[in-house]
CSV table of C-alpha atoms in Angstrom, one decimal:
chain,number,residue,atom,x,y,z
A,1,UNK,CA,-42.5,9.2,-49.4
A,2,UNK,CA,-45.3,6.9,-48.3
A,3,UNK,CA,-49.0,7.1,-48.7
A,4,UNK,CA,-50.8,4.2,-47.1
A,5,UNK,CA,-54.2,5.4,-48.4
A,6,UNK,CA,-53.1,5.4,-52.1
A,7,UNK,CA,-54.0,1.8,-52.7
A,8,UNK,CA,-56.5,-0.5,-51.1
A,9,UNK,CA,-55.0,-3.5,-49.3
A,10,UNK,CA,-55.4,-7.0,-50.8
A,11,UNK,CA,-57.6,-8.3,-48.0
A,12,UNK,CA,-59.4,-6.5,-45.3
A,13,UNK,CA,-58.7,-3.0,-44.0
A,14,UNK,CA,-55.3,-1.3,-43.5
A,15,UNK,CA,-55.4,-2.3,-39.9
A,16,UNK,CA,-54.9,-5.9,-40.9
A,17,UNK,CA,-51.4,-5.1,-42.0
A,18,UNK,CA,-49.1,-4.5,-39.0
A,19,UNK,CA,-45.7,-4.5,-40.8
A,20,UNK,CA,-46.4,-3.8,-44.4
A,21,UNK,CA,-47.3,-0.5,-46.1
A,22,UNK,CA,-47.7,1.1,-49.5
A,23,UNK,CA,-44.9,3.4,-50.6
A,24,UNK,CA,-44.0,5.4,-53.7
A,25,UNK,CA,-40.4,5.2,-54.7
A,26,UNK,CA,-39.4,7.3,-57.7
A,27,UNK,CA,-42.4,6.8,-60.0
A,28,UNK,CA,-43.2,3.3,-58.9
A,29,UNK,CA,-45.4,1.8,-56.3
A,30,UNK,CA,-43.9,-0.6,-53.8
A,31,UNK,CA,-44.6,-2.5,-50.6
A,32,UNK,CA,-42.3,-1.9,-47.8
A,33,UNK,CA,-42.1,-4.4,-45.0
A,34,UNK,CA,-40.9,-3.1,-41.6
A,35,UNK,CA,-41.0,-6.2,-39.3
A,36,UNK,CA,-39.2,-6.2,-35.9
A,37,UNK,CA,-37.0,-9.0,-37.3
A,38,UNK,CA,-36.4,-7.9,-40.9
A,39,UNK,CA,-37.1,-5.4,-43.7
A,40,UNK,CA,-37.9,-5.8,-47.4
A,41,UNK,CA,-38.9,-3.6,-50.4
A,42,UNK,CA,-40.9,-5.1,-53.2
A,43,UNK,CA,-42.1,-3.3,-56.3
A,44,UNK,CA,-45.3,-4.1,-58.1
A,45,UNK,CA,-43.6,-3.4,-61.5
A,46,UNK,CA,-41.8,-6.6,-62.2
A,47,UNK,CA,-42.6,-8.2,-58.9
A,48,UNK,CA,-39.1,-6.9,-58.2
A,49,UNK,CA,-37.5,-7.4,-54.8
A,50,UNK,CA,-34.8,-4.8,-54.3
A,51,UNK,CA,-34.1,-5.0,-50.5
A,52,UNK,CA,-34.1,-7.8,-47.9
A,53,UNK,CA,-32.2,-7.8,-44.7
A,54,UNK,CA,-32.6,-9.0,-41.1
A,55,UNK,CA,-32.9,-6.1,-38.7
A,56,UNK,CA,-29.6,-4.1,-38.3
A,57,UNK,CA,-28.0,-5.9,-41.3
A,58,UNK,CA,-27.0,-4.5,-44.7
A,59,UNK,CA,-29.1,-5.3,-47.7
A,60,UNK,CA,-28.6,-8.9,-48.7
A,61,UNK,CA,-29.1,-7.9,-52.3
A,62,UNK,CA,-27.1,-5.6,-54.5
A,63,UNK,CA,-28.9,-2.6,-55.9
A,64,UNK,CA,-27.2,-0.1,-58.3
A,65,UNK,CA,-26.8,3.4,-57.0
A,66,UNK,CA,-27.9,4.5,-60.5
A,67,UNK,CA,-31.1,2.4,-60.5
A,68,UNK,CA,-34.1,4.3,-61.8
A,69,UNK,CA,-37.6,3.6,-60.7
A,70,UNK,CA,-39.6,4.5,-63.8
A,71,UNK,CA,-42.6,2.8,-65.5
A,72,UNK,CA,-41.4,0.4,-68.2
A,73,UNK,CA,-37.8,0.5,-67.2
A,74,UNK,CA,-36.1,-2.5,-65.6
A,75,UNK,CA,-34.6,-1.9,-62.2
A,76,UNK,CA,-30.8,-2.6,-62.1
A,77,UNK,CA,-30.2,-4.9,-59.1
A,78,UNK,CA,-32.2,-6.8,-56.6
A,79,UNK,CA,-34.0,-9.8,-58.1
A,80,UNK,CA,-35.4,-9.2,-61.6
A,81,UNK,CA,-37.9,-11.8,-62.7
A,82,UNK,CA,-36.9,-13.1,-66.2
A,83,UNK,CA,-40.1,-14.6,-67.7
A,84,UNK,CA,-41.5,-16.2,-70.0
A,85,UNK,CA,-38.1,-16.4,-71.6
A,86,UNK,CA,-34.5,-16.0,-70.4
A,87,UNK,CA,-31.7,-14.1,-72.2
A,88,UNK,CA,-31.5,-13.4,-75.9
A,89,UNK,CA,-34.7,-14.7,-77.7
A,90,UNK,CA,-32.5,-16.1,-80.5
A,91,UNK,CA,-30.5,-18.2,-78.0
A,92,UNK,CA,-33.7,-20.0,-76.8
A,93,UNK,CA,-34.8,-23.4,-78.1
A,94,UNK,CA,-37.1,-23.3,-81.2
A,95,UNK,CA,-40.2,-24.2,-79.1
A,96,UNK,CA,-39.8,-21.0,-77.1
A,97,UNK,CA,-38.4,-18.8,-79.9
A,98,UNK,CA,-41.5,-19.4,-82.1
A,99,UNK,CA,-43.7,-17.7,-79.5
A,100,UNK,CA,-41.5,-14.6,-79.0
A,101,UNK,CA,-42.3,-11.5,-81.0
A,102,UNK,CA,-39.7,-9.3,-79.4
A,103,UNK,CA,-35.9,-8.8,-79.6
A,104,UNK,CA,-35.7,-7.9,-75.9
A,105,UNK,CA,-33.8,-10.1,-73.6
A,106,UNK,CA,-35.3,-11.7,-70.4
A,107,UNK,CA,-39.0,-11.4,-71.3
A,108,UNK,CA,-41.6,-8.8,-70.3
A,109,UNK,CA,-42.5,-9.8,-66.7
A,110,UNK,CA,-39.7,-7.6,-65.2
A,111,UNK,CA,-41.3,-4.4,-66.5
A,112,UNK,CA,-45.0,-5.5,-66.4
A,113,UNK,CA,-47.3,-4.3,-63.6
A,114,UNK,CA,-48.1,-7.3,-61.3
A,115,UNK,CA,-51.2,-7.5,-59.2
A,116,UNK,CA,-51.1,-7.9,-55.4
A,117,UNK,CA,-52.9,-11.0,-54.4
A,118,UNK,CA,-52.3,-11.3,-50.7
A,119,UNK,CA,-50.2,-10.2,-47.7
A,120,UNK,CA,-50.0,-12.6,-44.7
A,121,UNK,CA,-48.2,-11.5,-41.6
A,122,UNK,CA,-47.2,-13.2,-38.3
A,123,UNK,CA,-44.8,-12.6,-35.4
A,124,UNK,CA,-42.1,-14.5,-37.4
A,125,UNK,CA,-42.8,-14.1,-41.1
A,126,UNK,CA,-44.4,-11.9,-43.8
A,127,UNK,CA,-45.6,-13.5,-47.0
A,128,UNK,CA,-46.5,-11.4,-50.1
A,129,UNK,CA,-48.0,-12.9,-53.3
A,130,UNK,CA,-48.3,-11.2,-56.7
A,131,UNK,CA,-49.7,-12.4,-60.0
A,132,UNK,CA,-49.3,-11.6,-63.7
A,133,UNK,CA,-51.8,-12.8,-66.2
A,134,UNK,CA,-50.0,-13.1,-69.5
A,135,UNK,CA,-52.9,-12.9,-71.9
A,136,UNK,CA,-53.8,-11.0,-75.1
A,137,UNK,CA,-52.4,-7.8,-73.5
A,138,UNK,CA,-48.9,-9.1,-74.2
A,139,UNK,CA,-49.5,-10.5,-77.7
A,140,UNK,CA,-47.2,-7.9,-79.3
A,141,UNK,CA,-44.4,-9.5,-77.3
A,142,UNK,CA,-45.4,-13.2,-77.0
A,143,UNK,CA,-47.9,-15.7,-78.2
A,144,UNK,CA,-49.2,-17.5,-75.2
A,145,UNK,CA,-51.6,-17.5,-72.3
A,146,UNK,CA,-50.3,-18.3,-68.8
A,147,UNK,CA,-50.5,-17.2,-65.2
A,148,UNK,CA,-47.5,-16.4,-63.2
A,149,UNK,CA,-47.8,-16.3,-59.4
A,150,UNK,CA,-44.9,-15.3,-57.3
A,151,UNK,CA,-44.7,-15.6,-53.5
A,152,UNK,CA,-42.1,-14.0,-51.3
A,153,UNK,CA,-41.6,-15.3,-47.8
A,154,UNK,CA,-39.5,-13.2,-45.5
A,155,UNK,CA,-38.2,-14.3,-42.1
A,156,UNK,CA,-35.2,-13.9,-39.8
A,157,UNK,CA,-33.8,-17.0,-41.5
A,158,UNK,CA,-33.8,-15.5,-45.0
A,159,UNK,CA,-35.9,-14.9,-48.1
A,160,UNK,CA,-37.8,-17.5,-50.0
A,161,UNK,CA,-39.2,-16.9,-53.5
A,162,UNK,CA,-41.4,-19.2,-55.4
A,163,UNK,CA,-42.5,-18.5,-59.0
A,164,UNK,CA,-45.3,-20.7,-60.3
A,165,UNK,CA,-46.3,-20.8,-64.0
A,166,UNK,CA,-49.6,-22.3,-65.1
A,167,UNK,CA,-50.4,-22.9,-68.7
A,168,UNK,CA,-53.9,-21.5,-69.5
A,169,UNK,CA,-53.9,-22.3,-73.2
A,170,UNK,CA,-54.8,-25.6,-74.8
A,171,UNK,CA,-51.5,-26.1,-76.6
A,172,UNK,CA,-48.3,-27.1,-74.9
A,173,UNK,CA,-46.3,-24.1,-73.5
A,174,UNK,CA,-42.5,-24.0,-73.6
A,175,UNK,CA,-40.8,-21.3,-71.6
A,176,UNK,CA,-37.5,-20.4,-69.9
A,177,UNK,CA,-37.0,-18.2,-66.9
A,178,UNK,CA,-34.7,-17.1,-64.1
A,179,UNK,CA,-34.7,-15.3,-60.7
A,180,UNK,CA,-31.8,-13.0,-61.6
A,181,UNK,CA,-30.4,-12.6,-58.1
A,182,UNK,CA,-27.8,-9.8,-57.7
A,183,UNK,CA,-25.6,-10.2,-54.6
A,184,UNK,CA,-23.2,-7.7,-53.0
A,185,UNK,CA,-19.5,-8.3,-52.3
A,186,UNK,CA,-16.8,-6.1,-50.9
A,187,UNK,CA,-14.3,-7.4,-53.6
A,188,UNK,CA,-15.3,-9.6,-56.5
A,189,UNK,CA,-11.7,-10.8,-56.8
A,190,UNK,CA,-11.9,-12.2,-53.3
A,191,UNK,CA,-15.3,-13.8,-54.0
A,192,UNK,CA,-16.1,-17.4,-54.9
A,193,UNK,CA,-19.1,-19.7,-55.5
A,194,UNK,CA,-19.0,-23.2,-54.1
A,195,UNK,CA,-21.2,-26.1,-55.2
A,196,UNK,CA,-20.6,-26.0,-59.0
A,197,UNK,CA,-17.5,-28.1,-59.1
A,198,UNK,CA,-17.6,-31.1,-61.3
A,199,UNK,CA,-20.4,-29.7,-63.3
A,200,UNK,CA,-20.5,-28.6,-67.0
A,201,UNK,CA,-21.4,-25.1,-68.1
A,202,UNK,CA,-22.1,-23.2,-71.3
A,203,UNK,CA,-19.6,-20.4,-71.7
A,204,UNK,CA,-21.5,-17.7,-73.6
A,205,UNK,CA,-18.3,-15.7,-74.0
A,206,UNK,CA,-16.6,-18.6,-75.9
A,207,UNK,CA,-19.1,-19.3,-78.7
A,208,UNK,CA,-21.4,-21.1,-76.2
A,209,UNK,CA,-19.0,-24.0,-75.9
A,210,UNK,CA,-19.3,-26.5,-73.1
A,211,UNK,CA,-16.7,-26.4,-70.4
A,212,UNK,CA,-16.1,-28.5,-67.2
A,213,UNK,CA,-15.9,-26.7,-63.9
A,214,UNK,CA,-13.3,-27.8,-61.5
A,215,UNK,CA,-13.4,-26.4,-57.9
A,216,UNK,CA,-14.9,-23.1,-56.9
A,217,UNK,CA,-15.9,-20.4,-59.4
A,218,UNK,CA,-13.6,-17.4,-59.2
A,219,UNK,CA,-14.0,-14.0,-61.0
A,220,UNK,CA,-11.1,-12.5,-62.9
A,221,UNK,CA,-13.0,-10.4,-65.5
A,222,UNK,CA,-16.3,-10.9,-67.3
A,223,UNK,CA,-18.2,-14.1,-66.5
A,224,UNK,CA,-21.4,-15.3,-68.2
A,225,UNK,CA,-22.1,-19.0,-67.7
A,226,UNK,CA,-25.0,-21.3,-67.7
A,227,UNK,CA,-24.3,-24.3,-65.4
A,228,UNK,CA,-26.1,-27.6,-65.8
A,229,UNK,CA,-27.0,-28.1,-62.2
A,230,UNK,CA,-29.5,-26.9,-59.6
A,231,UNK,CA,-27.5,-27.9,-56.5
A,232,UNK,CA,-27.4,-25.8,-53.4
A,233,UNK,CA,-24.7,-23.1,-53.7
A,234,UNK,CA,-22.6,-21.1,-51.2
A,235,UNK,CA,-21.4,-17.6,-52.2
A,236,UNK,CA,-18.3,-16.6,-50.2
A,237,UNK,CA,-17.4,-12.9,-49.9
A,238,UNK,CA,-14.9,-11.1,-47.7
A,239,UNK,CA,-17.7,-10.2,-45.3
A,240,UNK,CA,-19.6,-13.4,-45.1
A,241,UNK,CA,-21.5,-16.3,-46.8
A,242,UNK,CA,-24.9,-16.8,-48.3
A,243,UNK,CA,-26.5,-20.1,-49.2
A,244,UNK,CA,-28.8,-20.4,-52.2
A,245,UNK,CA,-31.0,-23.5,-52.3
A,246,UNK,CA,-33.2,-23.9,-55.4
A,247,UNK,CA,-36.2,-26.0,-56.3
A,248,UNK,CA,-37.6,-26.7,-59.8
A,249,UNK,CA,-34.3,-25.8,-61.4
A,250,UNK,CA,-31.5,-27.8,-63.1
A,251,UNK,CA,-29.6,-24.8,-64.3
A,252,UNK,CA,-27.7,-21.9,-62.6
A,253,UNK,CA,-26.5,-18.7,-64.3
A,254,UNK,CA,-23.4,-17.0,-62.9
A,255,UNK,CA,-22.7,-13.5,-64.2
A,256,UNK,CA,-20.4,-10.6,-63.7
A,257,UNK,CA,-20.0,-8.0,-66.5
A,258,UNK,CA,-16.3,-7.3,-65.8
A,259,UNK,CA,-14.8,-3.8,-66.5
A,260,UNK,CA,-15.5,-3.7,-70.2
A,261,UNK,CA,-19.1,-4.6,-70.3
A,262,UNK,CA,-19.8,-2.6,-67.2
A,263,UNK,CA,-19.2,0.6,-69.2
A,264,UNK,CA,-21.9,-0.3,-71.7
A,265,UNK,CA,-24.6,-1.3,-69.2
A,266,UNK,CA,-27.5,1.1,-68.4
A,267,UNK,CA,-27.9,2.3,-64.8
A,268,UNK,CA,-24.6,0.7,-63.8
A,269,UNK,CA,-21.5,2.5,-62.5
A,270,UNK,CA,-18.3,1.7,-64.4
A,271,UNK,CA,-16.7,0.3,-61.3
A,272,UNK,CA,-19.7,-1.5,-59.8
A,273,UNK,CA,-18.6,-4.9,-61.3
A,274,UNK,CA,-16.1,-5.1,-58.5
A,275,UNK,CA,-18.9,-5.0,-55.9
A,276,UNK,CA,-21.5,-7.5,-57.2
A,277,UNK,CA,-22.2,-10.8,-58.8
A,278,UNK,CA,-25.3,-12.6,-60.1
A,279,UNK,CA,-26.2,-16.2,-59.1
A,280,UNK,CA,-29.4,-17.0,-60.9
A,281,UNK,CA,-31.8,-19.8,-60.2
A,282,UNK,CA,-33.0,-20.7,-63.7
A,283,UNK,CA,-34.7,-22.9,-66.2
A,284,UNK,CA,-32.3,-22.0,-69.1
A,285,UNK,CA,-30.7,-23.6,-72.1
A,286,UNK,CA,-31.6,-27.3,-72.2
A,287,UNK,CA,-33.4,-26.9,-68.8
A,288,UNK,CA,-36.4,-25.1,-70.3
A,289,UNK,CA,-39.8,-26.4,-69.3
A,290,UNK,CA,-42.9,-27.5,-71.2
A,291,UNK,CA,-46.4,-27.4,-69.7
A,292,UNK,CA,-49.5,-29.1,-71.1
A,293,UNK,CA,-52.9,-27.4,-70.7
A,294,UNK,CA,-53.6,-26.7,-67.0
A,295,UNK,CA,-50.2,-27.9,-65.8
A,296,UNK,CA,-48.0,-25.8,-63.4
A,297,UNK,CA,-44.3,-25.6,-62.6
A,298,UNK,CA,-42.6,-23.8,-59.6
A,299,UNK,CA,-39.2,-22.3,-59.7
A,300,UNK,CA,-37.9,-21.3,-56.4
A,301,UNK,CA,-34.9,-20.2,-54.3
A,302,UNK,CA,-34.2,-19.8,-50.6
A,303,UNK,CA,-31.5,-17.3,-49.7
A,304,UNK,CA,-30.1,-17.8,-46.2
A,305,UNK,CA,-27.1,-17.8,-44.1
A,306,UNK,CA,-24.5,-20.4,-44.8
């Protein structure tokens, strides 16, 4: 169901958009990009990308068949934006934890309504920018004042995401974050992640102990790790490869719930753990960032062919 007149475009009249249109999916508003070279679906709630694919290809992102598109409910799959904290508040450094007034994991950005700033189109690319002003409206969750600006650039080569945080308060601002990328696979047990060998990681399933990674990352049950590296990674599945190249990141989260936790997750089929994995571009654990007044930091990832 699409209603191109339900919202005014960011700039100019509707005729200025050749490939992008407003759509209502479930109870949420989204932008759908139908370019001759690629397609994408981006929700205003959470600045949440759920679909990207070059034309005639399957979705490069994994989206749960049980995902629900409701106000205030996080979408299971795609690329949730975890901001201005990542993971359990109690597992964040004291500088971040002291600002958090919520027990919820992964911050409030993924269920907040973002504002459309701009849509730029060309014969080869579509760029969409959204913003979230984290001001007094969020004081019940967080003590801070910052601006988050996220830009999605879609092309035949792949999808680039850049999340820029600017500290609008006078005091230093500490925060953690992640682009929580869900990727599909035909078989998790025949899937591996390359590029993390010879790095250390925090194993959150083993009392947050540090472990050394040797060789590729394989999946044989639940995996929840924070790697201390921001190197380019290659995800190898039975049907192909994806390369993830990050900027502004020195930590990578690799996650799969395994069969046990899958049964406890919301909007997640019991067997879906066999068909997905998360490789998250992050500023997590000791890689959290601190901004002085007026300073900015950009966290980004490019997802392309390997």
